[in-house]
Coordinates of C-alpha atoms in Angstrom, one line a residue:
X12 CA 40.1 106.2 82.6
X13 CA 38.8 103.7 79.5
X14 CA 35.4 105.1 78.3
X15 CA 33.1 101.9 79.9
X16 CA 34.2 103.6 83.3
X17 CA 33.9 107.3 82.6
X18 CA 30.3 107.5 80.8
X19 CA 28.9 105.7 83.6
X20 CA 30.1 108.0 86.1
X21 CA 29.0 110.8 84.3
X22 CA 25.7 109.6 83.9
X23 CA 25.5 108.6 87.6
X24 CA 27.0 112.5 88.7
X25 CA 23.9 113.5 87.9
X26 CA 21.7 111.1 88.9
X27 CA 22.7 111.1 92.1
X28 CA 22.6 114.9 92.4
X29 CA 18.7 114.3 91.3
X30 CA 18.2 111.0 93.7
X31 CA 19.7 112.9 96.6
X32 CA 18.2 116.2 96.5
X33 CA 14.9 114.4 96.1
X34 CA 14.9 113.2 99.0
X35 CA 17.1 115.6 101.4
X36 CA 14.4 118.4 101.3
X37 CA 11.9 116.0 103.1
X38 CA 14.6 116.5 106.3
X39 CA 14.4 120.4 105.5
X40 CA 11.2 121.1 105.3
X41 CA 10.6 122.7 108.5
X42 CA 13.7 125.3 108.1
X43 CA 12.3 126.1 105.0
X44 CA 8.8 126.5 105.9
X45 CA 9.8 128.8 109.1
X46 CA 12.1 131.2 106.6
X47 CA 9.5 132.0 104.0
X48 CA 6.6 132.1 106.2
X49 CA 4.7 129.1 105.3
X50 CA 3.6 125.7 107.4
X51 CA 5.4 122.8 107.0
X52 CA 2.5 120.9 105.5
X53 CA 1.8 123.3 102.8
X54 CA 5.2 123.4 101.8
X55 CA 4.7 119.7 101.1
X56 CA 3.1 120.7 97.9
X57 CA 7.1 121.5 96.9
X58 CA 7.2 117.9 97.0
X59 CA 4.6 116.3 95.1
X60 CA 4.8 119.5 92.1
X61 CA 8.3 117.9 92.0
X62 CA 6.8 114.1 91.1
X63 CA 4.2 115.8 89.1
X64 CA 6.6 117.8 87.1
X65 CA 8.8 114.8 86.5
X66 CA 5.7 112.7 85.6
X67 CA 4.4 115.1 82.9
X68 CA 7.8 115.5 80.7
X69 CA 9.0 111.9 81.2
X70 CA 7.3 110.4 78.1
X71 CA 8.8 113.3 75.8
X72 CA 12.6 112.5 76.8
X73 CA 12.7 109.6 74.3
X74 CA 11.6 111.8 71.3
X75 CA 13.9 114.7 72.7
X76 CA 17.5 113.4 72.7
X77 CA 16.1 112.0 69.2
X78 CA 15.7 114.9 67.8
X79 CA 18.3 117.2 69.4
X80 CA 21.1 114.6 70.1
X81 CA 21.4 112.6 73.5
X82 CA 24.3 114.3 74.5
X83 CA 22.6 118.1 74.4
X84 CA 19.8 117.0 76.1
X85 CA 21.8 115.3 79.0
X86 CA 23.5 118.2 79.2
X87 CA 20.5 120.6 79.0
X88 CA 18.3 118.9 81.3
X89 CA 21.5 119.4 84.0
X90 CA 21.6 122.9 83.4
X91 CA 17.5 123.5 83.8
X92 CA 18.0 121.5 86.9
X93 CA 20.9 123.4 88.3
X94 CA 18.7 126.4 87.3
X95 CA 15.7 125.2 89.9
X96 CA 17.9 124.6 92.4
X97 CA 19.3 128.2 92.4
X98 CA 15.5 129.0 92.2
X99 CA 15.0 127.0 95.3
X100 CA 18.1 128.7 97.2
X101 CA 16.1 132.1 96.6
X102 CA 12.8 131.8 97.6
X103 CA 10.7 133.8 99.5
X104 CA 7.5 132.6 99.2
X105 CA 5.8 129.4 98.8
X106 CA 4.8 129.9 94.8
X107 CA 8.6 130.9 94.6
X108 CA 9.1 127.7 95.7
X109 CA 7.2 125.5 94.1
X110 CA 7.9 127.2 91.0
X111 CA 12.0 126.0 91.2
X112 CA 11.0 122.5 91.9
X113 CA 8.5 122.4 89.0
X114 CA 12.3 123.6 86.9
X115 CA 13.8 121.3 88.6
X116 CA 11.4 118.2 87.9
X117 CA 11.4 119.1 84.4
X118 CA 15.1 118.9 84.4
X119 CA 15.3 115.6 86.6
X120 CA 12.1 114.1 84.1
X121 CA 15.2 114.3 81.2
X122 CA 18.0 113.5 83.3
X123 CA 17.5 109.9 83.9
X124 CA 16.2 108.2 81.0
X125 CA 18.5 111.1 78.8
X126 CA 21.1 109.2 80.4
X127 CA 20.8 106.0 80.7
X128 CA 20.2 106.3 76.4
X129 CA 23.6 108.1 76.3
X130 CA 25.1 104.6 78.0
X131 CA 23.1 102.4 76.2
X132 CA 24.6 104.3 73.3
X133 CA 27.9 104.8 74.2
X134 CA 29.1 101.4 76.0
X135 CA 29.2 98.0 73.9
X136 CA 26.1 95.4 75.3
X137 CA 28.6 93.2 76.3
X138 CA 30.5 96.0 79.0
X139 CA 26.9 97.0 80.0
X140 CA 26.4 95.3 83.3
X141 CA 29.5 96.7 84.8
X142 CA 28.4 100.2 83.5
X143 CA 24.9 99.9 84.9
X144 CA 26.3 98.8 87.8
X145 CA 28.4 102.5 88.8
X146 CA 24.8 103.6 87.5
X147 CA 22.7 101.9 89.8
X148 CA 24.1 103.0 92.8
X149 CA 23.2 107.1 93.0
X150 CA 19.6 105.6 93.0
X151 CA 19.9 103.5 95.9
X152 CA 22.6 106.0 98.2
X153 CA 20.8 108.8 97.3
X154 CA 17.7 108.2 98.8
X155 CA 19.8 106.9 102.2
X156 CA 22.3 109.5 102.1
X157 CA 20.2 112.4 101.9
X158 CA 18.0 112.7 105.3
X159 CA 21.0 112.7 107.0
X160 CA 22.8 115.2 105.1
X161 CA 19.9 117.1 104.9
X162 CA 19.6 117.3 108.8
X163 CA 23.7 118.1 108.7
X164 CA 23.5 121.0 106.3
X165 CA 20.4 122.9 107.7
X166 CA 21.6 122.0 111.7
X167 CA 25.2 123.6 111.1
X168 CA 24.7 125.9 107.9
X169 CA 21.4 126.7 106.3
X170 CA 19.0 125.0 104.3
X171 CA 19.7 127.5 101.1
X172 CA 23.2 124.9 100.9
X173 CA 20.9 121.8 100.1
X174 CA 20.4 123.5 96.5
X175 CA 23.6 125.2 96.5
X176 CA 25.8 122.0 96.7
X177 CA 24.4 121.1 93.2
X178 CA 25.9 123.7 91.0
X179 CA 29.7 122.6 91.7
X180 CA 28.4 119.0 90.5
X181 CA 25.9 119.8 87.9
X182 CA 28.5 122.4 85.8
X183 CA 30.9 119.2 86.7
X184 CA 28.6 116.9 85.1
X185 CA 28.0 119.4 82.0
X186 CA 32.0 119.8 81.4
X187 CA 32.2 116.0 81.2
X188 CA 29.6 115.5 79.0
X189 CA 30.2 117.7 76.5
X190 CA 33.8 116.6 76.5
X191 CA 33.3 112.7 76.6
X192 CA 30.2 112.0 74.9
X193 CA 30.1 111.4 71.4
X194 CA 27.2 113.8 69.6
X195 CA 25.0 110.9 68.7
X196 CA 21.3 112.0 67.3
X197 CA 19.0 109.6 65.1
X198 CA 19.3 110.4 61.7
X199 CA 15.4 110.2 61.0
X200 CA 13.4 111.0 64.3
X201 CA 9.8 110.0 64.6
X202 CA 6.9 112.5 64.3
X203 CA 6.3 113.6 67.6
X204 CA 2.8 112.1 69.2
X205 CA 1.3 115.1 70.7
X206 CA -2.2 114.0 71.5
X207 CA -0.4 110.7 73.4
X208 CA 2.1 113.1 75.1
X209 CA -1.4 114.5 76.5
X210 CA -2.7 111.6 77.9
X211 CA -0.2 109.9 78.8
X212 CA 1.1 112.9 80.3
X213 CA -2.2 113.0 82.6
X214 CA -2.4 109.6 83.3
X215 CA 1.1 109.5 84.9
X216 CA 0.3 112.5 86.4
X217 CA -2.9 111.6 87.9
X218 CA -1.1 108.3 89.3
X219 CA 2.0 109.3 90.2
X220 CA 0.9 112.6 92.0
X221 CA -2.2 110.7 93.6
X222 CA 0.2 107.4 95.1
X223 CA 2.8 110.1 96.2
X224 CA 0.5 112.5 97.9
X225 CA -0.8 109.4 99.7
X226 CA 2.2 108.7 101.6
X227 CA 2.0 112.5 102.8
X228 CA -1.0 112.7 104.4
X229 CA -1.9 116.1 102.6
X230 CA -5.0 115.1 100.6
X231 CA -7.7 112.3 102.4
X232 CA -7.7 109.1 100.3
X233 CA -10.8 110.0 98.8
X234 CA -9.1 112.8 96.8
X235 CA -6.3 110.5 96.5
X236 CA -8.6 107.5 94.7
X237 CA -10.1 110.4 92.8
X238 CA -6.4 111.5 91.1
X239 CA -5.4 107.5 90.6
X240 CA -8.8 107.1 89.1
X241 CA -8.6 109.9 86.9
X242 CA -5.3 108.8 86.0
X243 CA -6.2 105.1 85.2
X244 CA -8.7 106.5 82.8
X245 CA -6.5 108.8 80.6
X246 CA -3.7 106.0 80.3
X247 CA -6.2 103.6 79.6
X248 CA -7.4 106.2 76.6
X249 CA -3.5 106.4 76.1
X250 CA -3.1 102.8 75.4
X251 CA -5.9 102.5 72.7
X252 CA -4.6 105.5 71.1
X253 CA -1.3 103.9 70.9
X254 CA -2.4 101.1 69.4
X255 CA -3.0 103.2 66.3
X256 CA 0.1 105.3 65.9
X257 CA 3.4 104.2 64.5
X258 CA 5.7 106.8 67.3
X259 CA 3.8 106.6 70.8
X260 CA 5.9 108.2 73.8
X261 CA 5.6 105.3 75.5
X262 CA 5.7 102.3 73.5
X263 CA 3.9 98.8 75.1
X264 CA 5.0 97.0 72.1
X265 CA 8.3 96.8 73.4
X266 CA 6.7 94.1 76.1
X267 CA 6.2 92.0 73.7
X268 CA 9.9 91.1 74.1
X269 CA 10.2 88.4 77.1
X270 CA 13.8 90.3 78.9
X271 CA 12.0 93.7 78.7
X272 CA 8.6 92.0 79.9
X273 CA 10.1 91.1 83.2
X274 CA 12.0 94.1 83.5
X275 CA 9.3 96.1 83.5
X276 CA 6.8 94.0 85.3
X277 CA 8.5 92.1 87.7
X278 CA 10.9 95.0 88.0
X279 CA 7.6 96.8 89.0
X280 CA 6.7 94.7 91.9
X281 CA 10.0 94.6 92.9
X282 CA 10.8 98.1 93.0
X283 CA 7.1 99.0 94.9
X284 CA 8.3 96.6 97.6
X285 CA 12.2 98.0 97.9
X286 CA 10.7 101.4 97.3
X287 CA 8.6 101.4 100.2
X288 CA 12.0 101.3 102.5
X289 CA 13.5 104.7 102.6
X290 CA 9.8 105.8 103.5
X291 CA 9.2 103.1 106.3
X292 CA 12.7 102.8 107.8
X293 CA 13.3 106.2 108.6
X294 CA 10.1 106.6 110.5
X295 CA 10.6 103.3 112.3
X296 CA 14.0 104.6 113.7
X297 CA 12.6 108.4 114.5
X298 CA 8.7 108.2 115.8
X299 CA 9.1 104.0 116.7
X300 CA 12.7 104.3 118.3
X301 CA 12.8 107.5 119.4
X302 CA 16.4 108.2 117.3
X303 CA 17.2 111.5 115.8
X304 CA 17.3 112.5 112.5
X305 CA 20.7 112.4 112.1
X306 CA 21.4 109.3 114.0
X307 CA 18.3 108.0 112.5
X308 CA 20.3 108.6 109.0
X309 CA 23.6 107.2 110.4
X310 CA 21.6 103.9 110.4
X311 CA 19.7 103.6 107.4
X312 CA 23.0 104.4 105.7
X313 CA 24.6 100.8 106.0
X314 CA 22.2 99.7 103.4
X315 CA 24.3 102.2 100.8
X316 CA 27.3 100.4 101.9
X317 CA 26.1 97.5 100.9
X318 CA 24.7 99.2 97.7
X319 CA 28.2 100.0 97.3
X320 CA 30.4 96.6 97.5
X321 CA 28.4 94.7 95.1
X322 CA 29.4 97.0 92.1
X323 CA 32.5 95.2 91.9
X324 CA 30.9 91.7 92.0
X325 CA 27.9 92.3 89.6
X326 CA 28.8 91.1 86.8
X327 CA 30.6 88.0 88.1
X328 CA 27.5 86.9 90.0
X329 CA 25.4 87.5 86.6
X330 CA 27.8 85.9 84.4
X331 CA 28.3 82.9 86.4
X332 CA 24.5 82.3 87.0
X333 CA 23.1 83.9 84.2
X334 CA 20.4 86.2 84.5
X335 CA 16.8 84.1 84.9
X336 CA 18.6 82.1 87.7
X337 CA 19.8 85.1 88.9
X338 CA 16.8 87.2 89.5
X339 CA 14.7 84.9 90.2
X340 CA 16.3 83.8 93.3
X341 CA 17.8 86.8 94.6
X342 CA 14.3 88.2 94.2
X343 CA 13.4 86.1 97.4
X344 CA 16.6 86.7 98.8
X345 CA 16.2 90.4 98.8
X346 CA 12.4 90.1 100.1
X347 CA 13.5 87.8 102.9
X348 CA 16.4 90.7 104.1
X349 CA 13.3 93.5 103.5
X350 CA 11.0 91.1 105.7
X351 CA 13.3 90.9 108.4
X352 CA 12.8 94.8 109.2
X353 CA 9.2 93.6 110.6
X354 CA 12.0 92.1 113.7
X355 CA 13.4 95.2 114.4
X356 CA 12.5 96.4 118.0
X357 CA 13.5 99.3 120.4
X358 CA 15.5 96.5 122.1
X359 CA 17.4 94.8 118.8
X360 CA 20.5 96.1 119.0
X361 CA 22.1 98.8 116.4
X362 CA 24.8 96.5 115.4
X363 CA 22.6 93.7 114.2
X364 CA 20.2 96.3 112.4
X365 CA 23.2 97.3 110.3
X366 CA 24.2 94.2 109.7
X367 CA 20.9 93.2 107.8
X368 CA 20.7 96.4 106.3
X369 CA 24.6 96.1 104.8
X370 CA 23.3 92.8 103.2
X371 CA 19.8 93.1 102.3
X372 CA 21.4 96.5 100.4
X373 CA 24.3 94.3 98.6
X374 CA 21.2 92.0 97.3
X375 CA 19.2 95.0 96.4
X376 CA 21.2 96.9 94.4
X377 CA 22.4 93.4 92.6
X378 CA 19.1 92.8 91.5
X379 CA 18.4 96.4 90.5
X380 CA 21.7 96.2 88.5
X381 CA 20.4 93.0 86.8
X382 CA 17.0 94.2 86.4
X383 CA 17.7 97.9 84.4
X384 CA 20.3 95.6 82.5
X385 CA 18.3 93.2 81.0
X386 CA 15.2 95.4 79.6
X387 CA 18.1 96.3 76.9
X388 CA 19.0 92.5 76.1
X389 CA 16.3 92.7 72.8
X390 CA 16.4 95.8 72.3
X391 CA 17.6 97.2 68.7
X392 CA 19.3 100.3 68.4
X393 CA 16.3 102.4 66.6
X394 CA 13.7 101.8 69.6
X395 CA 16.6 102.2 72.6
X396 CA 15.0 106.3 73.2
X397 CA 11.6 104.5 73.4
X398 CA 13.0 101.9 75.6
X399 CA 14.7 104.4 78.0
X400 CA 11.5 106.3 78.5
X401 CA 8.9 103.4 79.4
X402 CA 11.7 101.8 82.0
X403 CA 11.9 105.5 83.4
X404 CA 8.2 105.6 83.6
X405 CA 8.0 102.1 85.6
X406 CA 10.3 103.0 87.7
X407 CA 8.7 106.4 88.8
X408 CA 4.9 104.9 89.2
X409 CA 6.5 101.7 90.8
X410 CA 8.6 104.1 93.3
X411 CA 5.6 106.2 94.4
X412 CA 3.0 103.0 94.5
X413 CA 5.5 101.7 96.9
X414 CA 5.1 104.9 99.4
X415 CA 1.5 104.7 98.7
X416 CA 1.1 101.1 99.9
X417 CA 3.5 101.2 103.1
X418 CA 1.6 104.4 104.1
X419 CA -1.8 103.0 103.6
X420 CA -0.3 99.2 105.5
X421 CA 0.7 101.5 108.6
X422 CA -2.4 103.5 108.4
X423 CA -4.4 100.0 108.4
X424 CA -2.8 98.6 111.3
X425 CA -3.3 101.6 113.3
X426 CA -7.0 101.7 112.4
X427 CA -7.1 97.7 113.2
X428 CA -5.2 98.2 116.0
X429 CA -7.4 101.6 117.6
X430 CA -5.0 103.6 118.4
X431 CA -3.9 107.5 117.1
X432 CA -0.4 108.0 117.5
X433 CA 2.1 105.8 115.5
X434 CA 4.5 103.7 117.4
X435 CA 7.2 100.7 116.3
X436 CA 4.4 98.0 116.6
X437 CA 2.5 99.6 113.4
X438 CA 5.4 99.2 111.0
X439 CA 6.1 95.0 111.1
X440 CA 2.9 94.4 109.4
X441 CA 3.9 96.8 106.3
X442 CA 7.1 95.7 105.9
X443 CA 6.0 92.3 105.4
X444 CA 3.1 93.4 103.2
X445 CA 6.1 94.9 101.0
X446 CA 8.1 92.4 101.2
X447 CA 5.7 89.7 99.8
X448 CA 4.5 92.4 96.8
X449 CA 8.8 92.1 96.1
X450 CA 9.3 88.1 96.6
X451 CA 6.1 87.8 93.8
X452 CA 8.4 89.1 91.0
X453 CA 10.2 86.0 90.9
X454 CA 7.6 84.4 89.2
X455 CA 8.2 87.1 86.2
X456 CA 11.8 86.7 86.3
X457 CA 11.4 82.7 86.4
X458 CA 9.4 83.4 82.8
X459 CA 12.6 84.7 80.9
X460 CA 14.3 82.2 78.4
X461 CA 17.4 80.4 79.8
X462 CA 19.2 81.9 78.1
X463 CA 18.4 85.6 78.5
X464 CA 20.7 88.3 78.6
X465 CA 23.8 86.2 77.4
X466 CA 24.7 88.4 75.2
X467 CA 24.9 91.2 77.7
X468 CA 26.0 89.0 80.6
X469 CA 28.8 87.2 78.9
X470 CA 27.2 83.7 80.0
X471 CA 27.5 82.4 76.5
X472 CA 30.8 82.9 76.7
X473 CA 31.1 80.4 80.1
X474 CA 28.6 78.2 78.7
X475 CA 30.8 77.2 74.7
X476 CA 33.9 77.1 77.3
X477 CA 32.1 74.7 79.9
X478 CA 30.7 73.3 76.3
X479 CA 34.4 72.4 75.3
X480 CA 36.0 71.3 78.6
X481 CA 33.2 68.4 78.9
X482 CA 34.0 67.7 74.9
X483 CA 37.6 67.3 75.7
X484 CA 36.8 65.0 79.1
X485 CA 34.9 63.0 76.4
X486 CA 37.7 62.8 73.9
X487 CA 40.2 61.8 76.7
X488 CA 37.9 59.3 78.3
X489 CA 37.0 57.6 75.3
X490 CA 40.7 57.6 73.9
X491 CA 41.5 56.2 77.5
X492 CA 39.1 53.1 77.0
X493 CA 40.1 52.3 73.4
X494 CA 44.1 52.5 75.0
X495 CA 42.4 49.8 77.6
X496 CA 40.5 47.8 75.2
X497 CA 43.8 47.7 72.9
X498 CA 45.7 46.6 76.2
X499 CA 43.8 43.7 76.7
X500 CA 43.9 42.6 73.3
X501 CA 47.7 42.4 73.4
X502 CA 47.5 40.7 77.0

C-alpha cells in the first residue's frame, strides 16, 4: 500500500478510536453508574472532564510535535490514551473514573491535530484531498457507530469492553506509526508561550465545558452563561496578549489568509449545525419514536454509509468544480438534507428516513472533506503545527456550541409550547434552527478566490487543459475559414 493511502489510515485508526469512544459511553452510562455505585447523572461529570481535559491541552499540541517530533507525539498521545482507557475498565469509584477520562482527554487533545500535522507532513498538497478524505470519515461514523455498539457491548458483555476494545487498536496504531512515519521535528521550535497556554487554556475551557454541559442538563443555564462568560473573557485577554508575542498557541494571524478564513469560520457554522445531529437524532428516534437504543442506532447509522461512499468521489467532485463553487453550494445542499429531519414523524416510514440520512451523510462528509482540506491551501510549512492546532480548536468549540444550541432550541420549544415531557413535536423547530446556522456558511465559502485550493485540488490542472482544448478549437476554426476564404478565391 503506496504511502498517500497508509498514513491516512493510520492517522484515521486512531481518530476513530477517540471519535467513537467519545461518544459510546453516553449509551453506557447507566451500567456504569449502577457498578461503581454512583447515579447516572453524576457520572456525567465523566463526560464533560473529558471535553475539558481535551480543551485545556489542545493549544499545546502544535508546540509539542515541534519540539519532540510529530511522529513521537502521535504515538505518545495513543499510548496515554490507551492508558485512560485501561483506567476506565478498572474503576471503582466515580473520582476513579473521572480521573481515566481526564488521561484519556489529554491523550485525545494530541491525537487529532498530532495527526492531521503528521499528514500534512507526510503526503504531497497535491494527494491531500484524497488523504483527508479516509481521514474524515472516523469523525463522522464514530459518533453514529458508537450508541449502538455501545448498547451491544454492555447488553451482551459488559461495559469494562467499551475501553477494552481500544488497546488491540491503539498498540495497532503505535506499530504503524512508528514504522511508517518519517521522524520529522522542526529544526528550530518556537519558545513556548506559557502565559497564552494559560489563557487560552481557560477560555476554551470555560467555553467548551460551559456549551457541552448545556446539552446535559447537569448545571442550570445560569451556571452555564457563567462558565461561557468566564471563558469569553480569558480568550478575549488571550487575543490581546497574542497580539504581542511572536509564538502564540493559537495563532489568529493565520486568518488573515482568505482558504484558512473560511475554513475556520464558515467551517464553524457549519460544523455547529451538522454537530448538533448525533445529539438530536438519537433522541428523536428513542424519547420521540419510542425506538430502542439499539434499533435507535441501527437508524442513525445510514448517515455513516453515506459518510462512507463519497471518499471515493471526493476529489473528483472537488477537482471538477473547484473548491469555492464547491462549498458554497453543497453548504445549502447539506442544510437542506439536515432541515428535512424537522419531517420526520412517528408515521414516516424507516425506509425513507434512511434514505435522507444516506444522502444528507454523502454531502456532509464531502463538505467536511473540502473544508479540513482547504485551511492548508496557504499554509507554508513552518506555521502547519500552528495551523493544525487553531483548526482542532474550531472544530472542538464549534462541535460543543452545536449541542448547546439544539439543546437550548428543544428546551425553547417546550417552554413555548407548556409542556414537561419531551416528545417528537419539540425537535422540528431545532433542527431547522441548525440547519439555517449551517446553510449561512455559504456566504464565507462564496468569499474564497476562484481560484482557491487549486493547487491542492488539481483544478489548475483541468482549467490549462480546458485552457488548450478551446486554443486548439480556435486554431482549427480559424485555419478552417482561411481554407474557405482561399476556396472562394480560386472559385
Amino acid at each position: 500500500m503506496n504511502k498517500e493511502r497508509l498514513i491516512p489510515l493510520i492517522v484515521a485508526t486512531a481518530l476513530f478510536m477517540e471519535n467513537m469512544d467519545s461518544t459510546v459511553i453516553a449509551t453506557s452510562l447507566p451500567a456504569i453508574a449502577a457498578d461503581i455505585g454512583t447515579s447516572p447523572l453524576t457520572l456525567k461529570l465523566a463526560i464533560t472532564s473529558y471535553l475539558l481535559s481535551l480543551a485545556v491541552f489542545i493549544p499545546a499540541s502544535g508546540w509539542t510535535a515541534d519540539r519532540f517530533g510529530a511522529r513521537l507525539v502521535f504515538s505518545g498521545a495513543v499510548a496515554v490514551f490507551m492508558l485512560g482507557s485501561i483506567g476506565c475498565a478498572l474503576s471503582g469509584s466515580v473520582t476513579d473514573f473521572v480521573i481515566a477520562r481526564i488521561l484519556q482527554g489529554i491523550g485525545g487533545a494530541m491525537m487529532t491535530p498530532v495527526g492531521r500535522l503528521v499528514l500534512l507532513r507526510s503526503i504531497d498538497k497535491s494527494a491531500l484531498v484524497n488523504a483527508m478524505a479516509w481521514v474524515t470519515v472516523p469523525a463522522l461514523v464514530g459518533p453514529v457507530i458508537g450508541p449502538p455498539l455501545g448498547g451491544f457491548i454492555t447488553t451482551y458483555f459488559s461495559w469494562h469492553w467499551i475501553f477494552l476494545i481500544n488497546i488491540p487498536i491503539g498498540l495497532l496504531g503505535i506499530f504503524m506509526a512508528l514504522r511508517y512515519i518519517d521522524p520529522i521535528k522542526s529544526e528550530d521550535p518556537e519558545r513556548f508561550d506559557l502565559y497564552g497556554m494559560m489563557l487560552a487554556g481557560i477560555g476554551l475551557a470555560g467555553i467548551a465545558f460551559g456549551l457541552s454541559v448545556a446539552g446535559l442538563n447537569l448545571l442550570p443555564w445560569s451556571m452555564v452563561a457563567l462558565l461561557v462568560t468566564i471563558g469569553s473573557i480569558s480568550m478575549t485577554l488571550y487575543v490581546i496578549h497574542a497580539r504581542r508575542t511572536a509564538s502564540p498557541v493559537l495563532d489568529f494571524g493565520l486568518l488573515r489568509l482568505p482558504t484558512m478564513r473560511a475554513s475556520i469560520l464558515g467551517g464553524f457554522l457549519f460544523r455547529l449545525g451538522i454537530g448538533a445531529l448525533p445529539f438530536l437524532l438519537p433522541l428523536l428516534m428513542q424519547v420521540g419514536f419510542g425506538l430502542s437504543p439499539f434499533r435507535s442506532g441501527l437508524v442513525t447509522f445510514a448517515s455513516a454509509v453515506g459518510a462512507m461512499g463519497m471518499k471515493t468521489l471526493a476529489a473528483r467532485i472537488i477537482r471538477t468544480f473547484g473548491f469555492r463553487n464547491m462549498m458554497t453550494i453543497n453548504a445549502v445542499v447539506s442544510s437542506v438534507f439536515l432541515g428535512a429531519c424537522a419531517l420526520f414523524t412517528v408515521t414516516t416510514p424507516l425506509l425513507l428516513i434512511m434514505i435522507i440520512l444516506v444522502v444528507g451523510g454523502f454531502f456532509r462528509s464531502l463538505q467536511f472533506t473540502a473544508i479540513n482540506t482547504v485551511a492548508y491551501a496557504e499554509i507554508e510549512p513552518a506555521q502547519m503545527s500552528r495551523a493544525t492546532t487553531l483548526v482542532s480548536v474550531n472544530q472542538q468549540l464549534a462541535l460543543s456550541a452545536g449541542v448547546a444550541v439544539g439543546a437550548f432550541s428543544v428546551e425553547s420549544t417546550m417552554l413555548m409550547r407548556h409542556v414537561q415531557e419531551l416528545s417528537a413535536e419539540d425537535f422540528a423547530p431545532a433542527f431547522l434552527v441548525v440547519s439555517i446556522i449551517s446553510a449561512v456558511s455559504a456566504w464565507f465559502f462564496r468569499q474564497m478566490p476562484d481560484d482557491a485550493g487549486h493547487e491542492i485540488s488539481g483544478r489548475t490542472a483541468v482549467e490549462i487543459s480546458s485552457r488548450k482544448g478551446a486554443a486548439n478549437a480556435a486554431v482549427k476554426v480559424a485555419s478552417e475559414e482561411t481554407q474557405n476564404a482561399r476556396d472562394q478565391r480560386l472559385g
